Short mmCIF file of C-alpha atoms in Angstrom, two decimals:
data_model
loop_
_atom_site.label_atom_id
_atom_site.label_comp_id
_atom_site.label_asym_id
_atom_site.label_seq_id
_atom_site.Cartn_x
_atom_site.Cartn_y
_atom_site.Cartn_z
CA UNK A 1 79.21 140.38 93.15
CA UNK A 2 80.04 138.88 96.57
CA UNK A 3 83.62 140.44 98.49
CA UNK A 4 86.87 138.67 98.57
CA UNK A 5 86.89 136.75 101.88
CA UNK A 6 90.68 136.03 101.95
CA UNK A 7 93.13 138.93 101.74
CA UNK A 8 96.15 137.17 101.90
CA UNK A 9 96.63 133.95 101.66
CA UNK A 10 98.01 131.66 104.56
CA UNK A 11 100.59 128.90 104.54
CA UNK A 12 97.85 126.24 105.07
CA UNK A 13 96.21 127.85 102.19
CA UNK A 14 99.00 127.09 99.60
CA UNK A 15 99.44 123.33 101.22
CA UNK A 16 96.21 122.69 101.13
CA UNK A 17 95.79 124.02 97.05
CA UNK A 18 98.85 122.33 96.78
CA UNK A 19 97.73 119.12 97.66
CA UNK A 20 94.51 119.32 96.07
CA UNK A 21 96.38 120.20 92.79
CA UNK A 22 98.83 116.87 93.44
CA UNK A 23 96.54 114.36 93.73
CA UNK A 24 93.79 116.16 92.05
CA UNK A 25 90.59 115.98 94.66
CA UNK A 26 89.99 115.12 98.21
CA UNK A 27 86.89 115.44 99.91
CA UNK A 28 85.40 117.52 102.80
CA UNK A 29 86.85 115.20 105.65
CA UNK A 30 90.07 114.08 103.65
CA UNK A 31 91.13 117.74 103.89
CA UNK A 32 90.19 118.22 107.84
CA UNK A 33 91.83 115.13 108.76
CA UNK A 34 95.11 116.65 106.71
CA UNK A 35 94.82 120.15 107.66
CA UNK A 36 92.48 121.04 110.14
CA UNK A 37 91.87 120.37 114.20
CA UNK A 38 88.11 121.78 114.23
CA UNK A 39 85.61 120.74 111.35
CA UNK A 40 84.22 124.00 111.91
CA UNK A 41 87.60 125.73 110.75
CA UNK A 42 87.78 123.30 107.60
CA UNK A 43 84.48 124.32 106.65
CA UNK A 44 84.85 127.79 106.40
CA UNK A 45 88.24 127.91 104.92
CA UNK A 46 87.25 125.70 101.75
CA UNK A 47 84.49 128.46 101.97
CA UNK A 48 86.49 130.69 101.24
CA UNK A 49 88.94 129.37 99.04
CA UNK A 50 85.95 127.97 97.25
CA UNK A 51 84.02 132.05 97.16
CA UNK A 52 87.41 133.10 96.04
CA UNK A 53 88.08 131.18 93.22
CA UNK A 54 91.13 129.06 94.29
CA UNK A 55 88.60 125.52 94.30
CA UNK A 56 85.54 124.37 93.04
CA UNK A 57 83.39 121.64 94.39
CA UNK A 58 81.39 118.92 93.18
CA UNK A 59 78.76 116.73 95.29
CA UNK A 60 80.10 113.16 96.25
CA UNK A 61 76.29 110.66 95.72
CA UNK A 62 76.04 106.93 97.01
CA UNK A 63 75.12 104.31 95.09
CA UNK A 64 71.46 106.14 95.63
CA UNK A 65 72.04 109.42 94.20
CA UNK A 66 72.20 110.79 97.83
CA UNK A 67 74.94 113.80 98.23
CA UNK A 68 77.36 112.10 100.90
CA UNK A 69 79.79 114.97 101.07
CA UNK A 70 81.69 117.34 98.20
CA UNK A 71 85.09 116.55 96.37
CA UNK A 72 86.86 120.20 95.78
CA UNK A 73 89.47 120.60 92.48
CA UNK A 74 91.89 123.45 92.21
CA UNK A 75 91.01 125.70 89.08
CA UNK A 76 93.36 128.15 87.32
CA UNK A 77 93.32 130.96 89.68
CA UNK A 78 94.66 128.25 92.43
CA UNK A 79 97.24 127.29 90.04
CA UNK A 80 98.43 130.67 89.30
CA UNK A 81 98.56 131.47 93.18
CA UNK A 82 100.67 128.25 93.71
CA UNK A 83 103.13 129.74 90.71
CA UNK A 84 103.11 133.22 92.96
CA UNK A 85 103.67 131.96 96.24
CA UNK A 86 105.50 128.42 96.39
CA UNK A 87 109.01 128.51 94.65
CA UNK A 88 109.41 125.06 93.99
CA UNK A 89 106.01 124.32 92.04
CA UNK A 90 106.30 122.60 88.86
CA UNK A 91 103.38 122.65 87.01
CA UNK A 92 102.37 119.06 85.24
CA UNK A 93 99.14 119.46 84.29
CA UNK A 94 96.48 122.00 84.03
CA UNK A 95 93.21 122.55 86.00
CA UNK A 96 90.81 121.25 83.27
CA UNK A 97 93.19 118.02 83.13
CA UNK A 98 92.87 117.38 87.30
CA UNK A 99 88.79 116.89 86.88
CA UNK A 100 88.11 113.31 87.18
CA UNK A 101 84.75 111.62 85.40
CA UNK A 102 81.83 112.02 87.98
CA UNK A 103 81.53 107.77 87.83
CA UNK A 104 85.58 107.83 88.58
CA UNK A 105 85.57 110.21 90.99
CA UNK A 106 84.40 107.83 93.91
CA UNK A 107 87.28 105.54 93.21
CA UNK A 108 90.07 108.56 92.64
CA UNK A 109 88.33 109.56 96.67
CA UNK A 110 89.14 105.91 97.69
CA UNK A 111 92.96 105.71 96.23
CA UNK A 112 93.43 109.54 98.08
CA UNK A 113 92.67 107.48 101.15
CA UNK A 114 95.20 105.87 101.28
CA UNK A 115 97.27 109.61 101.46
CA UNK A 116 95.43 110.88 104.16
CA UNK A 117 95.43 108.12 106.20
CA UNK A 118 99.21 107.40 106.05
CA UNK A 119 100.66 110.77 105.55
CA UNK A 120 101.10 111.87 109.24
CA UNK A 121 102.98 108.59 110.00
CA UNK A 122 105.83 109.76 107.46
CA UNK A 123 104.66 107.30 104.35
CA UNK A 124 105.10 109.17 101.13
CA UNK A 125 102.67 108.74 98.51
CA UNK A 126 102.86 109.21 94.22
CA UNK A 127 99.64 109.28 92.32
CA UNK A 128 99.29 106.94 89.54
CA UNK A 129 101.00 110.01 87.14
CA UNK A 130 104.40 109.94 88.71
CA UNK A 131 104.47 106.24 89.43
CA UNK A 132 104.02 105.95 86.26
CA UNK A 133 106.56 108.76 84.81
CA UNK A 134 109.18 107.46 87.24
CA UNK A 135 109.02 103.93 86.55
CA UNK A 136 108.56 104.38 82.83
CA UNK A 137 105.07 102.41 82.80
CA UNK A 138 102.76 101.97 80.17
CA UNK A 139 100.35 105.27 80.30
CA UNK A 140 97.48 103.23 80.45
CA UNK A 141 98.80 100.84 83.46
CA UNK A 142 95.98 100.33 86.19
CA UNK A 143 98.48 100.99 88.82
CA UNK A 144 97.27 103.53 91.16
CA UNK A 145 100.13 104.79 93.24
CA UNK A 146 102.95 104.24 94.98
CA UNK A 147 103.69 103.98 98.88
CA UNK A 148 107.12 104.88 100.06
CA UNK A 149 107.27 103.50 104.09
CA UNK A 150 109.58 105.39 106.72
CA UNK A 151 111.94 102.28 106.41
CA UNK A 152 112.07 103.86 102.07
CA UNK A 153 110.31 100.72 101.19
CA UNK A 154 109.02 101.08 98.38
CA UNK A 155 105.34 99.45 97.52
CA UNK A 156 103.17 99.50 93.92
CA UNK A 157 99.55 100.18 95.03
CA UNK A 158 96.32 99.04 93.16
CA UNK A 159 92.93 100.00 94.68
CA UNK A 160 89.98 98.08 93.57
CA UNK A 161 86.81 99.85 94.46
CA UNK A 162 83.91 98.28 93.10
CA UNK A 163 82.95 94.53 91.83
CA UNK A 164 85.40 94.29 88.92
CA UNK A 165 85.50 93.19 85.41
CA UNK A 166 87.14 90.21 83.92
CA UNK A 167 89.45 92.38 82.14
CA UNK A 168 90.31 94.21 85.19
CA UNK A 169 91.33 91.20 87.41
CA UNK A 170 93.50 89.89 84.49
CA UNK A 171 95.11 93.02 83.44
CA UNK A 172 96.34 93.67 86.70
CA UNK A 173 97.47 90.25 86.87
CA UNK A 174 99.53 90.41 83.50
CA UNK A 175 100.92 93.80 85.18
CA UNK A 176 101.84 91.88 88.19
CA UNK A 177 103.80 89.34 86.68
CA UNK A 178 105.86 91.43 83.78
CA UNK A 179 106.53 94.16 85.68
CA UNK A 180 110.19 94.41 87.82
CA UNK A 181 110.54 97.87 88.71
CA UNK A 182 109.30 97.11 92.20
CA UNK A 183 109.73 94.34 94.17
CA UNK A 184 106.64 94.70 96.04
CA UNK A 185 102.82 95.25 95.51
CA UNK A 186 99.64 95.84 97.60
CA UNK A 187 96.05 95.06 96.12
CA UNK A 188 93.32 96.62 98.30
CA UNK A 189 89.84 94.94 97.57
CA UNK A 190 86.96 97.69 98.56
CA UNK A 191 84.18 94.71 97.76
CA UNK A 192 83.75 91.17 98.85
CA UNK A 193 83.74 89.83 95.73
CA UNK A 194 86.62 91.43 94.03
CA UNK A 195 89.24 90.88 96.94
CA UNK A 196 88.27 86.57 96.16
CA UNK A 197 88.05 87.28 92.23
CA UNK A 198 91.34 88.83 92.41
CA UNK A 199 92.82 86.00 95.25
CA UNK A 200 91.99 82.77 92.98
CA UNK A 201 93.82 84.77 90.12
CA UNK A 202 96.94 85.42 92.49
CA UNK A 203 96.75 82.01 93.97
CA UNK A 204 96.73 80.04 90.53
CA UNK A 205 99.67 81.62 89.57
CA UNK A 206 101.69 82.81 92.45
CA UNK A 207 104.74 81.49 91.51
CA UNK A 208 104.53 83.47 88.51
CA UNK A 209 105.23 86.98 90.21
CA UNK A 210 108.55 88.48 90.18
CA UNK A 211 107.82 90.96 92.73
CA UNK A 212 105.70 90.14 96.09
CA UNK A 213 102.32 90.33 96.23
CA UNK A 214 99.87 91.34 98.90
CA UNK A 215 96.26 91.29 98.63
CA UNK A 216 93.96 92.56 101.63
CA UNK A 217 90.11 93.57 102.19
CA UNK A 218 90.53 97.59 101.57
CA UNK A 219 90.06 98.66 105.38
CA UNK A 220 91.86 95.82 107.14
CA UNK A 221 94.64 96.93 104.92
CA UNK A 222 94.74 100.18 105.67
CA UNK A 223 94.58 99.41 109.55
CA UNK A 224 97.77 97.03 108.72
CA UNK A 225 100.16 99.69 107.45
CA UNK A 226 99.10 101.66 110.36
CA UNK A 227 100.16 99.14 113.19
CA UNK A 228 102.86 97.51 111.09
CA UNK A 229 104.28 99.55 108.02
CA UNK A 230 107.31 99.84 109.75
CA UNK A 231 110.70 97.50 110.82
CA UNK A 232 109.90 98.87 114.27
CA UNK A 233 106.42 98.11 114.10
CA UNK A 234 106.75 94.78 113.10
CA UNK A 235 109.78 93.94 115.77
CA UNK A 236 107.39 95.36 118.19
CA UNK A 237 104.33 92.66 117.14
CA UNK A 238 107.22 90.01 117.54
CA UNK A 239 108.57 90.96 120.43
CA UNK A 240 104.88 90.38 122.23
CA UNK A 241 105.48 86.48 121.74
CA UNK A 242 108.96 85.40 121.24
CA UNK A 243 111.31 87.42 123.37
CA UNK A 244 115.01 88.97 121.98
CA UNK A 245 113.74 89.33 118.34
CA UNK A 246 116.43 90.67 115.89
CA UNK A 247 116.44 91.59 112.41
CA UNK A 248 119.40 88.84 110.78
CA UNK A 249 120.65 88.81 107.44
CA UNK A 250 121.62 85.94 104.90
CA UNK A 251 118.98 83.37 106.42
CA UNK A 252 115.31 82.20 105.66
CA UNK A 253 113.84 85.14 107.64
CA UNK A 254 114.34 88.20 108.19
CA UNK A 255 113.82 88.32 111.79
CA UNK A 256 114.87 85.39 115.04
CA UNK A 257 114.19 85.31 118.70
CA UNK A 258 117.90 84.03 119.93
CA UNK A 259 117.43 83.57 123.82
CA UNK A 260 118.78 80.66 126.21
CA UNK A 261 116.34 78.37 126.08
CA UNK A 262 115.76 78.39 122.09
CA UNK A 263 116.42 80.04 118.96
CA UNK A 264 113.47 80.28 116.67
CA UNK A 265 112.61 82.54 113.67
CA UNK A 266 109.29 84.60 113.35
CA UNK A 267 107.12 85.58 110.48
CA UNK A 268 104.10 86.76 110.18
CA UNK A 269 100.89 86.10 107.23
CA UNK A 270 98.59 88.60 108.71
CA UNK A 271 99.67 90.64 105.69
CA UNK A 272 98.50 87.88 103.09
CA UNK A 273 102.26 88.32 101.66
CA UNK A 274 102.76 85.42 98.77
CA UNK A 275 106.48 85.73 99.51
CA UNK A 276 106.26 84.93 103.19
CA UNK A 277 103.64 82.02 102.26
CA UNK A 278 106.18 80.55 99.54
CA UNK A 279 109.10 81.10 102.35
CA UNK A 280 107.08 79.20 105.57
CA UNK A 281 106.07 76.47 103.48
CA UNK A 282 109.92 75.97 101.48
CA UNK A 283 111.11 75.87 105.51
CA UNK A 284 110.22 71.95 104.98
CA UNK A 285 112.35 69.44 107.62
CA UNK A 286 115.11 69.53 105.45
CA UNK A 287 115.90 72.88 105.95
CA UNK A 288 115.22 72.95 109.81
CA UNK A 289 118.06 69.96 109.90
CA UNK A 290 119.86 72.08 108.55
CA UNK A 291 119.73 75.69 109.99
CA UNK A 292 118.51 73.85 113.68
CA UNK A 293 116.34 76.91 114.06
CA UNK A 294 112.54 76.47 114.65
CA UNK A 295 109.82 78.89 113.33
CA UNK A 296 107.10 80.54 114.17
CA UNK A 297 104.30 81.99 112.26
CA UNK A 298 101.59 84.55 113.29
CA UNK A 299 98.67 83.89 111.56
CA UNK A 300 94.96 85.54 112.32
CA UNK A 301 92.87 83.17 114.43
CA UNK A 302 90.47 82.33 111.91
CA UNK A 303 92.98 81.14 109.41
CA UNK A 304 95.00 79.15 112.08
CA UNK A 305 93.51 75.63 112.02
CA UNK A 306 93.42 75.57 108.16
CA UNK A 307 97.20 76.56 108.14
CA UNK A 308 98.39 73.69 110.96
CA UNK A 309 96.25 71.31 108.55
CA UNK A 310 98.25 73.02 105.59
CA UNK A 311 101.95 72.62 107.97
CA UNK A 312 101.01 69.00 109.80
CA UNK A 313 104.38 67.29 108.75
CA UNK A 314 106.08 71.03 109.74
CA UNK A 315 106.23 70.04 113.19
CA UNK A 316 109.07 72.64 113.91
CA UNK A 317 106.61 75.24 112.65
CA UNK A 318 104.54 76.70 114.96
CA UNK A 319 101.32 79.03 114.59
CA UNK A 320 99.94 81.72 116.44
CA UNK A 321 96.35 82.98 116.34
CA UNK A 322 95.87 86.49 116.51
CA UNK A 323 92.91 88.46 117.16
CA UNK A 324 91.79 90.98 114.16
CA UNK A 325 90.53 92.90 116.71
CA UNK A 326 93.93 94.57 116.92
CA UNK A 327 92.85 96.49 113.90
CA UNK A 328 90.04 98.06 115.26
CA UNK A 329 92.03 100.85 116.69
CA UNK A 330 93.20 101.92 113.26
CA UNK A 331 90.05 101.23 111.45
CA UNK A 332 88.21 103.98 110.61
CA UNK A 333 84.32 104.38 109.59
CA UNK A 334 82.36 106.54 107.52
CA UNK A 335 85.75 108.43 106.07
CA UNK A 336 84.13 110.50 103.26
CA UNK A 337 81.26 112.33 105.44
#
Protein backbone atom coordinates (compact mmCIF):
# COMPACT_ATOMS: atom_id res chain seq x y z
CA UNK A 1 0.00 0.00 0.00
CA UNK A 2 1.57 3.26 -1.25
CA UNK A 3 2.40 6.25 1.80
CA UNK A 4 0.30 9.24 2.39
CA UNK A 5 1.91 12.02 0.34
CA UNK A 6 0.10 14.96 2.07
CA UNK A 7 0.38 15.34 5.85
CA UNK A 8 -1.57 18.22 6.30
CA UNK A 9 -3.52 19.70 4.15
CA UNK A 10 -2.95 23.32 2.71
CA UNK A 11 -5.35 26.19 2.14
CA UNK A 12 -5.15 25.70 -1.68
CA UNK A 13 -5.93 22.18 -0.92
CA UNK A 14 -9.43 22.82 0.64
CA UNK A 15 -10.19 25.61 -2.28
CA UNK A 16 -9.29 23.61 -4.73
CA UNK A 17 -11.62 20.31 -3.24
CA UNK A 18 -13.89 22.92 -2.64
CA UNK A 19 -14.33 23.98 -5.95
CA UNK A 20 -14.18 20.72 -7.49
CA UNK A 21 -17.04 19.65 -5.09
CA UNK A 22 -19.14 23.06 -6.29
CA UNK A 23 -19.24 22.68 -9.68
CA UNK A 24 -18.56 19.05 -9.66
CA UNK A 25 -15.34 18.52 -12.21
CA UNK A 26 -12.77 20.61 -13.86
CA UNK A 27 -10.06 19.39 -15.80
CA UNK A 28 -6.20 19.29 -15.60
CA UNK A 29 -5.71 22.95 -17.01
CA UNK A 30 -9.10 24.39 -15.57
CA UNK A 31 -7.54 23.80 -12.14
CA UNK A 32 -3.87 25.36 -13.03
CA UNK A 33 -5.33 28.28 -14.58
CA UNK A 34 -7.48 28.67 -11.04
CA UNK A 35 -4.91 27.65 -8.68
CA UNK A 36 -1.62 27.19 -9.85
CA UNK A 37 1.44 29.51 -11.46
CA UNK A 38 3.66 26.39 -12.66
CA UNK A 39 1.91 23.34 -14.49
CA UNK A 40 4.50 21.41 -12.91
CA UNK A 41 3.10 22.33 -9.31
CA UNK A 42 -0.60 21.52 -10.53
CA UNK A 43 0.48 18.28 -11.58
CA UNK A 44 1.84 16.98 -8.63
CA UNK A 45 -0.60 18.36 -6.21
CA UNK A 46 -3.75 16.64 -7.97
CA UNK A 47 -1.12 13.78 -7.55
CA UNK A 48 -1.40 13.80 -4.48
CA UNK A 49 -4.73 14.67 -3.62
CA UNK A 50 -5.60 12.10 -6.21
CA UNK A 51 -2.90 9.08 -4.22
CA UNK A 52 -4.61 10.30 -1.15
CA UNK A 53 -8.00 9.82 -1.72
CA UNK A 54 -9.43 13.41 -1.69
CA UNK A 55 -10.15 13.10 -5.98
CA UNK A 56 -10.46 10.71 -8.51
CA UNK A 57 -9.90 11.16 -12.17
CA UNK A 58 -11.37 10.13 -15.27
CA UNK A 59 -9.76 10.50 -18.95
CA UNK A 60 -11.30 13.43 -21.05
CA UNK A 61 -11.41 11.51 -25.22
CA UNK A 62 -12.14 13.61 -28.48
CA UNK A 63 -14.55 12.87 -30.74
CA UNK A 64 -11.77 9.95 -31.64
CA UNK A 65 -11.50 8.17 -28.50
CA UNK A 66 -8.08 9.94 -27.98
CA UNK A 67 -7.39 10.85 -24.05
CA UNK A 68 -7.13 14.81 -24.36
CA UNK A 69 -6.56 15.42 -20.69
CA UNK A 70 -8.38 14.03 -17.19
CA UNK A 71 -11.54 15.56 -15.42
CA UNK A 72 -10.91 14.95 -11.41
CA UNK A 73 -14.32 14.58 -8.93
CA UNK A 74 -14.10 14.93 -5.21
CA UNK A 75 -15.07 11.51 -3.46
CA UNK A 76 -16.17 11.07 0.17
CA UNK A 77 -12.94 11.35 1.91
CA UNK A 78 -12.68 15.02 0.16
CA UNK A 79 -16.03 15.73 1.40
CA UNK A 80 -15.42 14.74 4.86
CA UNK A 81 -12.08 16.86 4.89
CA UNK A 82 -14.09 19.92 3.59
CA UNK A 83 -16.67 19.18 6.76
CA UNK A 84 -13.21 19.14 9.06
CA UNK A 85 -11.51 22.02 7.84
CA UNK A 86 -13.86 24.79 6.20
CA UNK A 87 -16.57 26.10 8.71
CA UNK A 88 -18.93 27.36 6.40
CA UNK A 89 -19.45 24.14 4.09
CA UNK A 90 -22.87 23.10 3.50
CA UNK A 91 -23.11 19.96 2.08
CA UNK A 92 -25.83 19.63 -1.00
CA UNK A 93 -25.08 16.68 -2.49
CA UNK A 94 -22.98 13.67 -2.10
CA UNK A 95 -19.87 12.42 -4.02
CA UNK A 96 -21.67 9.63 -6.00
CA UNK A 97 -24.32 12.48 -7.03
CA UNK A 98 -21.27 15.05 -8.45
CA UNK A 99 -20.20 12.19 -11.23
CA UNK A 100 -21.46 13.35 -14.48
CA UNK A 101 -22.31 10.64 -17.51
CA UNK A 102 -18.95 10.05 -19.44
CA UNK A 103 -21.03 11.46 -22.88
CA UNK A 104 -22.05 14.67 -20.50
CA UNK A 105 -19.00 15.17 -19.08
CA UNK A 106 -17.44 17.10 -22.15
CA UNK A 107 -20.26 19.57 -22.05
CA UNK A 108 -20.34 19.91 -17.91
CA UNK A 109 -16.02 20.77 -18.91
CA UNK A 110 -17.35 23.41 -21.41
CA UNK A 111 -20.11 25.22 -18.99
CA UNK A 112 -16.98 25.13 -16.06
CA UNK A 113 -15.31 27.30 -18.65
CA UNK A 114 -17.01 29.76 -18.38
CA UNK A 115 -15.87 29.79 -14.26
CA UNK A 116 -12.42 29.66 -14.87
CA UNK A 117 -12.19 32.00 -17.36
CA UNK A 118 -14.17 34.79 -15.59
CA UNK A 119 -13.49 34.13 -12.02
CA UNK A 120 -10.26 36.24 -11.54
CA UNK A 121 -12.03 39.29 -13.06
CA UNK A 122 -14.57 39.24 -9.98
CA UNK A 123 -17.71 37.54 -12.05
CA UNK A 124 -19.47 35.13 -9.77
CA UNK A 125 -20.74 32.04 -11.13
CA UNK A 126 -23.90 29.38 -9.89
CA UNK A 127 -24.05 25.99 -11.47
CA UNK A 128 -27.21 25.00 -13.01
CA UNK A 129 -28.25 23.48 -9.17
CA UNK A 130 -28.43 26.79 -7.42
CA UNK A 131 -29.71 28.77 -10.37
CA UNK A 132 -32.13 26.64 -10.31
CA UNK A 133 -32.89 26.37 -6.34
CA UNK A 134 -32.70 30.17 -6.18
CA UNK A 135 -34.89 31.06 -8.89
CA UNK A 136 -37.37 28.31 -8.16
CA UNK A 137 -36.96 26.68 -11.81
CA UNK A 138 -38.29 23.68 -13.09
CA UNK A 139 -35.62 20.78 -12.03
CA UNK A 140 -35.35 19.73 -15.38
CA UNK A 141 -34.71 23.42 -16.95
CA UNK A 142 -31.73 23.35 -19.54
CA UNK A 143 -30.37 26.40 -17.98
CA UNK A 144 -26.82 25.97 -17.16
CA UNK A 145 -25.74 28.69 -14.80
CA UNK A 146 -25.79 31.90 -13.82
CA UNK A 147 -23.19 34.87 -14.25
CA UNK A 148 -23.21 37.59 -11.68
CA UNK A 149 -20.82 40.69 -13.36
CA UNK A 150 -18.78 43.12 -10.94
CA UNK A 151 -21.49 45.79 -11.87
CA UNK A 152 -24.13 42.61 -9.80
CA UNK A 153 -25.64 42.13 -13.14
CA UNK A 154 -27.13 39.39 -13.17
CA UNK A 155 -27.12 37.00 -16.51
CA UNK A 156 -29.02 33.31 -17.17
CA UNK A 157 -26.38 31.23 -19.03
CA UNK A 158 -27.10 28.34 -21.56
CA UNK A 159 -24.09 26.55 -23.15
CA UNK A 160 -24.72 24.63 -26.23
CA UNK A 161 -21.89 22.29 -26.96
CA UNK A 162 -22.55 20.11 -29.69
CA UNK A 163 -24.99 20.19 -32.96
CA UNK A 164 -28.35 20.19 -31.14
CA UNK A 165 -31.64 18.57 -31.32
CA UNK A 166 -34.91 19.98 -32.36
CA UNK A 167 -36.15 19.61 -28.96
CA UNK A 168 -33.23 21.32 -27.56
CA UNK A 169 -33.39 24.57 -29.66
CA UNK A 170 -37.17 24.82 -28.83
CA UNK A 171 -37.09 24.02 -25.25
CA UNK A 172 -34.74 26.58 -24.57
CA UNK A 173 -36.73 28.83 -26.55
CA UNK A 174 -40.09 28.13 -24.59
CA UNK A 175 -37.69 28.74 -21.41
CA UNK A 176 -36.66 31.98 -22.87
CA UNK A 177 -39.86 33.42 -23.37
CA UNK A 178 -41.91 32.23 -19.99
CA UNK A 179 -39.36 32.75 -17.80
CA UNK A 180 -39.05 36.45 -15.76
CA UNK A 181 -36.80 35.85 -13.02
CA UNK A 182 -33.97 37.42 -14.97
CA UNK A 183 -33.98 40.03 -17.20
CA UNK A 184 -31.12 38.90 -19.13
CA UNK A 185 -29.74 35.74 -20.94
CA UNK A 186 -26.56 34.60 -22.79
CA UNK A 187 -26.64 31.55 -25.33
CA UNK A 188 -23.10 30.38 -26.16
CA UNK A 189 -23.10 28.23 -29.45
CA UNK A 190 -19.84 25.75 -29.25
CA UNK A 191 -20.80 24.56 -33.11
CA UNK A 192 -21.53 26.34 -36.30
CA UNK A 193 -24.60 24.99 -36.80
CA UNK A 194 -26.28 25.28 -33.51
CA UNK A 195 -25.34 29.07 -32.85
CA UNK A 196 -27.67 29.66 -36.64
CA UNK A 197 -30.27 26.83 -35.53
CA UNK A 198 -30.69 28.57 -32.36
CA UNK A 199 -30.48 32.45 -34.14
CA UNK A 200 -33.48 31.80 -36.75
CA UNK A 201 -35.44 30.51 -33.59
CA UNK A 202 -34.54 33.82 -31.60
CA UNK A 203 -34.99 35.97 -34.62
CA UNK A 204 -38.62 34.65 -35.54
CA UNK A 205 -39.76 35.45 -32.36
CA UNK A 206 -37.75 38.10 -30.72
CA UNK A 207 -40.34 40.16 -29.72
CA UNK A 208 -41.61 37.39 -27.79
CA UNK A 209 -38.85 37.50 -24.94
CA UNK A 210 -39.47 39.15 -21.75
CA UNK A 211 -35.99 39.20 -20.72
CA UNK A 212 -32.94 40.12 -23.24
CA UNK A 213 -31.39 37.82 -25.18
CA UNK A 214 -27.84 37.35 -26.36
CA UNK A 215 -26.63 34.74 -28.56
CA UNK A 216 -22.78 34.47 -29.50
CA UNK A 217 -20.31 31.77 -31.15
CA UNK A 218 -18.98 30.07 -27.68
CA UNK A 219 -15.31 31.63 -27.81
CA UNK A 220 -16.07 35.07 -29.22
CA UNK A 221 -18.35 35.18 -26.27
CA UNK A 222 -16.22 34.40 -23.83
CA UNK A 223 -13.53 36.95 -25.20
CA UNK A 224 -16.61 39.59 -24.95
CA UNK A 225 -17.24 39.40 -21.23
CA UNK A 226 -13.60 39.65 -20.85
CA UNK A 227 -13.07 43.10 -22.66
CA UNK A 228 -16.57 44.33 -21.90
CA UNK A 229 -18.51 42.62 -18.92
CA UNK A 230 -18.24 45.63 -17.16
CA UNK A 231 -19.92 49.54 -17.09
CA UNK A 232 -16.26 50.54 -17.11
CA UNK A 233 -15.37 48.36 -19.80
CA UNK A 234 -17.91 49.31 -22.00
CA UNK A 235 -17.46 53.35 -21.27
CA UNK A 236 -13.94 52.61 -22.06
CA UNK A 237 -14.85 50.96 -25.82
CA UNK A 238 -17.00 54.25 -26.18
CA UNK A 239 -14.84 56.55 -25.13
CA UNK A 240 -12.25 55.35 -28.14
CA UNK A 241 -14.77 57.03 -30.70
CA UNK A 242 -17.08 59.54 -29.33
CA UNK A 243 -15.39 61.64 -26.71
CA UNK A 244 -17.18 62.71 -23.02
CA UNK A 245 -19.32 59.48 -22.87
CA UNK A 246 -21.63 59.29 -19.77
CA UNK A 247 -23.88 56.81 -18.44
CA UNK A 248 -27.67 58.95 -18.48
CA UNK A 249 -30.77 57.80 -17.15
CA UNK A 250 -34.54 58.07 -18.34
CA UNK A 251 -33.57 58.21 -22.20
CA UNK A 252 -33.26 55.71 -25.21
CA UNK A 253 -29.70 54.73 -24.18
CA UNK A 254 -27.97 54.17 -21.61
CA UNK A 255 -24.91 55.96 -22.46
CA UNK A 256 -24.25 59.83 -24.66
CA UNK A 257 -21.18 61.62 -25.78
CA UNK A 258 -22.35 65.42 -24.72
CA UNK A 259 -19.37 67.65 -26.04
CA UNK A 260 -19.49 71.20 -27.89
CA UNK A 261 -19.73 70.37 -31.12
CA UNK A 262 -22.58 67.54 -30.76
CA UNK A 263 -24.46 65.42 -28.54
CA UNK A 264 -24.94 61.91 -29.74
CA UNK A 265 -25.81 58.59 -28.00
CA UNK A 266 -23.72 55.30 -28.37
CA UNK A 267 -24.60 51.67 -28.43
CA UNK A 268 -23.05 48.95 -29.30
CA UNK A 269 -24.37 45.22 -31.25
CA UNK A 270 -21.08 43.54 -30.98
CA UNK A 271 -22.85 41.62 -28.21
CA UNK A 272 -25.75 40.34 -30.60
CA UNK A 273 -28.14 41.88 -27.72
CA UNK A 274 -32.00 41.63 -29.15
CA UNK A 275 -32.76 44.50 -26.78
CA UNK A 276 -30.21 46.92 -28.17
CA UNK A 277 -31.32 45.72 -31.86
CA UNK A 278 -35.16 46.40 -30.98
CA UNK A 279 -33.88 49.88 -29.26
CA UNK A 280 -31.51 51.22 -32.53
CA UNK A 281 -34.07 50.36 -34.89
CA UNK A 282 -37.40 51.98 -32.58
CA UNK A 283 -34.80 55.28 -32.64
CA UNK A 284 -36.77 55.93 -36.12
CA UNK A 285 -36.82 60.00 -37.23
CA UNK A 286 -39.56 60.53 -35.09
CA UNK A 287 -37.84 60.03 -32.11
CA UNK A 288 -34.54 61.88 -33.15
CA UNK A 289 -37.08 65.09 -33.75
CA UNK A 290 -37.80 64.65 -30.77
CA UNK A 291 -34.87 63.98 -28.31
CA UNK A 292 -32.42 66.13 -31.13
CA UNK A 293 -29.76 63.64 -30.15
CA UNK A 294 -28.00 61.58 -32.91
CA UNK A 295 -26.75 57.94 -32.46
CA UNK A 296 -24.20 55.93 -32.99
CA UNK A 297 -23.85 52.26 -33.23
CA UNK A 298 -20.71 50.00 -33.09
CA UNK A 299 -21.21 47.21 -35.07
CA UNK A 300 -18.33 44.48 -36.19
CA UNK A 301 -17.02 45.28 -39.67
CA UNK A 302 -18.43 42.44 -41.33
CA UNK A 303 -21.95 43.12 -40.29
CA UNK A 304 -21.67 46.93 -41.06
CA UNK A 305 -22.84 47.28 -44.69
CA UNK A 306 -25.82 44.90 -44.11
CA UNK A 307 -26.87 47.08 -41.04
CA UNK A 308 -26.56 50.75 -43.02
CA UNK A 309 -28.74 48.79 -45.75
CA UNK A 310 -31.00 47.67 -42.69
CA UNK A 311 -30.83 51.80 -41.16
CA UNK A 312 -30.81 53.73 -44.86
CA UNK A 313 -33.81 56.09 -43.94
CA UNK A 314 -31.89 56.35 -40.19
CA UNK A 315 -29.76 58.94 -41.47
CA UNK A 316 -29.06 60.29 -37.85
CA UNK A 317 -27.78 56.79 -37.12
CA UNK A 318 -24.45 56.19 -37.66
CA UNK A 319 -22.31 52.83 -37.74
CA UNK A 320 -19.00 51.93 -36.83
CA UNK A 321 -17.03 48.90 -38.03
CA UNK A 322 -14.98 47.27 -35.64
CA UNK A 323 -12.33 44.84 -36.03
CA UNK A 324 -12.97 41.23 -34.23
CA UNK A 325 -9.55 41.15 -33.97
CA UNK A 326 -9.93 42.93 -30.64
CA UNK A 327 -10.89 39.59 -29.28
CA UNK A 328 -7.95 37.86 -30.01
CA UNK A 329 -6.27 38.97 -26.89
CA UNK A 330 -8.87 37.25 -24.75
CA UNK A 331 -9.35 34.28 -26.89
CA UNK A 332 -7.92 31.41 -25.74
CA UNK A 333 -6.96 27.96 -27.62
CA UNK A 334 -6.72 24.49 -26.77
CA UNK A 335 -8.27 25.17 -22.99
CA UNK A 336 -8.78 21.52 -21.90
CA UNK A 337 -5.05 20.15 -22.60
Amino acid sequence: MSSIKIKRLTGRDIEILNTIYRYRTFTTNQVFRLFFEKIEYCWKRLSYLKQDGYIESVPVVDHRGMKTTSAYYITPLGIKALHENTASFMETSNASDNRIPGRRLRYQIDVNEVYTRLCKLSFLFWDSRETKRHFNLDRNSSVNGYLITPDQHGIGLYVLSKDPEPLTISRIAAELKKTTAMSSYLVLCKTLTAFQEMHEVIQRDSHTYPADVRLLPYEPGLALLELMGTQAQIEQLYAQYLPSVTRVQGEPFAYKSMDEEQTAYICELLSNSIKTRHQVFAYNPYEYQAHQCRLTVLAWEDEVDSLRFQLTSYRHIKVIGISRTILTQYEQKGGLQ
